[in-house]
Amino acid sequence: MMCRLRDLNYESLVKIDLHYSRSSINSVTGEESVKYRKEIPKIELADIPVMVRSAWCRTSECDKDERVEIGECPEDQGGYFIVKGSEKVVVGQERMAYNFVYTFKSKI
């Protein structure tokens, strides 16, 4: 509810552990030798929106009474994102591209 009221994004920070190594292969023996190895923990990669009532959402574990206490609708089923305070839904559409010739094999 606070994201809606303050025009914020309901999102989560994605962090990764980066493991980097550089190696070379001996052309005669075919053996691989590691020349350089580095590990960088907890690199901040991106902020991604969290779907309301998903496993990552705080309200997924709440019952109806708890959702009412934090200002959410008890009957809300979720499945949408909050971006800049507005509810956004991902809608899948399947159609053929325009200005493209399609050919199909005849069934006869």
PDB file of C-alpha atoms in Angstrom:
ATOM      1  CA  MET A   1       0.000   0.000   0.000  1.00  0.00           C
ATOM      2  CA  MET A   2       2.876   2.392   0.771  1.00  0.00           C
ATOM      3  CA  CYS A   3       4.219   2.035  -2.785  1.00  0.00           C
ATOM      4  CA  ARG A   4       0.836   3.018  -4.176  1.00  0.00           C
ATOM      5  CA  LEU A   5       0.503   6.036  -1.883  1.00  0.00           C
ATOM      6  CA  ARG A   6       4.062   7.320  -2.407  1.00  0.00           C
ATOM      7  CA  ASP A   7       4.311   6.553  -6.156  1.00  0.00           C
ATOM      8  CA  LEU A   8       7.157   4.069  -5.612  1.00  0.00           C
ATOM      9  CA  ASN A   9       8.155   0.791  -7.248  1.00  0.00           C
ATOM     10  CA  TYR A  10       7.521  -2.462  -5.362  1.00  0.00           C
ATOM     11  CA  GLU A  11      10.843  -4.064  -6.236  1.00  0.00           C
ATOM     12  CA  SER A  12      13.714  -6.132  -4.939  1.00  0.00           C
ATOM     13  CA  LEU A  13      17.465  -5.823  -5.368  1.00  0.00           C
ATOM     14  CA  VAL A  14      19.148  -8.731  -7.165  1.00  0.00           C
ATOM     15  CA  LYS A  15      22.669  -9.553  -5.984  1.00  0.00           C
ATOM     16  CA  ILE A  16      25.049 -12.097  -7.481  1.00  0.00           C
ATOM     17  CA  ASP A  17      28.356 -13.709  -6.526  1.00  0.00           C
ATOM     18  CA  LEU A  18      30.759 -13.422  -9.459  1.00  0.00           C
ATOM     19  CA  HIS A  19      33.391 -16.136  -9.971  1.00  0.00           C
ATOM     20  CA  TYR A  20      35.871 -15.247 -12.709  1.00  0.00           C
ATOM     21  CA  SER A  21      38.794 -17.328 -13.899  1.00  0.00           C
ATOM     22  CA  ARG A  22      41.153 -17.157 -16.850  1.00  0.00           C
ATOM     23  CA  SER A  23      42.976 -20.236 -18.026  1.00  0.00           C
ATOM     24  CA  SER A  24      45.073 -21.473 -20.897  1.00  0.00           C
ATOM     25  CA  ILE A  25      45.397 -24.853 -22.560  1.00  0.00           C
ATOM     26  CA  ASN A  26      48.795 -26.303 -23.437  1.00  0.00           C
ATOM     27  CA  SER A  27      48.713 -27.102 -27.160  1.00  0.00           C
ATOM     28  CA  VAL A  28      51.102 -30.055 -26.762  1.00  0.00           C
ATOM     29  CA  THR A  29      49.719 -31.843 -23.693  1.00  0.00           C
ATOM     30  CA  GLY A  30      46.166 -30.487 -23.761  1.00  0.00           C
ATOM     31  CA  GLU A  31      46.318 -29.669 -20.051  1.00  0.00           C
ATOM     32  CA  GLU A  32      44.465 -26.657 -18.717  1.00  0.00           C
ATOM     33  CA  SER A  33      46.208 -24.334 -16.287  1.00  0.00           C
ATOM     34  CA  VAL A  34      44.398 -21.601 -14.382  1.00  0.00           C
ATOM     35  CA  LYS A  35      46.319 -18.346 -14.574  1.00  0.00           C
ATOM     36  CA  TYR A  36      43.924 -15.999 -12.805  1.00  0.00           C
ATOM     37  CA  ARG A  37      40.960 -16.517 -10.486  1.00  0.00           C
ATOM     38  CA  LYS A  38      38.887 -13.891  -8.733  1.00  0.00           C
ATOM     39  CA  GLU A  39      35.682 -13.971  -6.705  1.00  0.00           C
ATOM     40  CA  ILE A  40      33.572 -10.879  -6.106  1.00  0.00           C
ATOM     41  CA  PRO A  41      30.727 -11.481  -3.646  1.00  0.00           C
ATOM     42  CA  LYS A  42      27.372  -9.701  -3.583  1.00  0.00           C
ATOM     43  CA  ILE A  43      27.485  -7.517  -6.688  1.00  0.00           C
ATOM     44  CA  GLU A  44      24.305  -5.462  -7.018  1.00  0.00           C
ATOM     45  CA  LEU A  45      22.961  -6.425 -10.427  1.00  0.00           C
ATOM     46  CA  ALA A  46      19.529  -4.822 -10.807  1.00  0.00           C
ATOM     47  CA  ASP A  47      16.260  -3.869  -9.190  1.00  0.00           C
ATOM     48  CA  ILE A  48      13.358  -5.931 -10.496  1.00  0.00           C
ATOM     49  CA  PRO A  49       9.654  -5.528  -9.717  1.00  0.00           C
ATOM     50  CA  VAL A  50       8.120  -8.054  -7.336  1.00  0.00           C
ATOM     51  CA  MET A  51       4.757  -9.551  -8.265  1.00  0.00           C
ATOM     52  CA  VAL A  52       2.153  -8.918  -5.584  1.00  0.00           C
ATOM     53  CA  ARG A  53       1.250 -12.131  -3.668  1.00  0.00           C
ATOM     54  CA  SER A  54       4.167 -14.070  -5.244  1.00  0.00           C
ATOM     55  CA  ALA A  55       6.638 -16.095  -3.156  1.00  0.00           C
ATOM     56  CA  TRP A  56       8.903 -12.997  -2.857  1.00  0.00           C
ATOM     57  CA  CYS A  57       6.053 -10.711  -1.749  1.00  0.00           C
ATOM     58  CA  ARG A  58       5.556  -9.914   1.932  1.00  0.00           C
ATOM     59  CA  THR A  59       1.788 -10.458   1.651  1.00  0.00           C
ATOM     60  CA  SER A  60       2.085 -14.029   0.360  1.00  0.00           C
ATOM     61  CA  GLU A  61       2.287 -15.441   3.877  1.00  0.00           C
ATOM     62  CA  CYS A  62      -0.370 -13.150   5.398  1.00  0.00           C
ATOM     63  CA  ASP A  63      -3.915 -14.247   6.074  1.00  0.00           C
ATOM     64  CA  LYS A  64      -6.911 -11.976   5.399  1.00  0.00           C
ATOM     65  CA  ASP A  65      -6.826 -10.256   8.806  1.00  0.00           C
ATOM     66  CA  GLU A  66      -3.134  -9.433   8.511  1.00  0.00           C
ATOM     67  CA  ARG A  67      -3.645  -7.994   5.009  1.00  0.00           C
ATOM     68  CA  VAL A  68      -6.388  -5.713   6.333  1.00  0.00           C
ATOM     69  CA  GLU A  69      -4.061  -4.488   9.113  1.00  0.00           C
ATOM     70  CA  ILE A  70      -1.363  -3.430   6.622  1.00  0.00           C
ATOM     71  CA  GLY A  71      -3.876  -1.687   4.355  1.00  0.00           C
ATOM     72  CA  GLU A  72      -4.312  -4.286   1.615  1.00  0.00           C
ATOM     73  CA  CYS A  73      -7.600  -5.635   0.295  1.00  0.00           C
ATOM     74  CA  PRO A  74      -8.321  -9.047   1.888  1.00  0.00           C
ATOM     75  CA  GLU A  75      -9.771 -10.406  -1.387  1.00  0.00           C
ATOM     76  CA  ASP A  76      -6.865  -9.236  -3.588  1.00  0.00           C
ATOM     77  CA  GLN A  77      -5.526 -12.189  -5.599  1.00  0.00           C
ATOM     78  CA  GLY A  78      -2.315 -10.462  -6.710  1.00  0.00           C
ATOM     79  CA  GLY A  79      -0.543 -11.329  -9.950  1.00  0.00           C
ATOM     80  CA  TYR A  80       0.379  -7.750 -10.834  1.00  0.00           C
ATOM     81  CA  PHE A  81       3.300  -5.367 -10.303  1.00  0.00           C
ATOM     82  CA  ILE A  82       3.396  -1.900  -8.740  1.00  0.00           C
ATOM     83  CA  VAL A  83       5.497   0.517 -10.813  1.00  0.00           C
ATOM     84  CA  LYS A  84       5.604   4.220  -9.905  1.00  0.00           C
ATOM     85  CA  GLY A  85       2.537   3.732  -7.713  1.00  0.00           C
ATOM     86  CA  SER A  86       0.394   2.210 -10.488  1.00  0.00           C
ATOM     87  CA  GLU A  87      -0.667  -1.407 -10.831  1.00  0.00           C
ATOM     88  CA  LYS A  88       0.747  -2.981 -14.007  1.00  0.00           C
ATOM     89  CA  VAL A  89      -0.147  -6.341 -15.547  1.00  0.00           C
ATOM     90  CA  VAL A  90       1.839  -8.383 -18.063  1.00  0.00           C
ATOM     91  CA  VAL A  91      -0.467  -9.487 -20.876  1.00  0.00           C
ATOM     92  CA  GLY A  92       0.760 -12.099 -23.305  1.00  0.00           C
ATOM     93  CA  GLN A  93      -0.261 -11.588 -26.918  1.00  0.00           C
ATOM     94  CA  GLU A  94       0.322 -13.920 -29.805  1.00  0.00           C
ATOM     95  CA  ARG A  95      -0.041 -12.646 -33.351  1.00  0.00           C
ATOM     96  CA  MET A  96       1.837 -12.808 -36.609  1.00  0.00           C
ATOM     97  CA  ALA A  97       4.234 -10.001 -37.462  1.00  0.00           C
ATOM     98  CA  TYR A  98       3.161  -7.466 -40.069  1.00  0.00           C
ATOM     99  CA  ASN A  99       5.068  -6.972 -43.336  1.00  0.00           C
ATOM    100  CA  PHE A 100       6.448 -10.501 -43.332  1.00  0.00           C
ATOM    101  CA  VAL A 101       5.672 -13.263 -45.850  1.00  0.00           C
ATOM    102  CA  TYR A 102       4.630 -16.575 -44.299  1.00  0.00           C
ATOM    103  CA  THR A 103       4.686 -19.835 -46.269  1.00  0.00           C
ATOM    104  CA  PHE A 104       3.174 -23.079 -45.081  1.00  0.00           C
ATOM    105  CA  LYS A 105       3.361 -26.636 -46.409  1.00  0.00           C
ATOM    106  CA  SER A 106       0.050 -27.848 -47.793  1.00  0.00           C
ATOM    107  CA  LYS A 107      -1.603 -30.783 -46.004  1.00  0.00           C
ATOM    108  CA  ILE A 108      -2.951 -32.182 -49.266  1.00  0.00           C
TER     109      ILE A 108
END
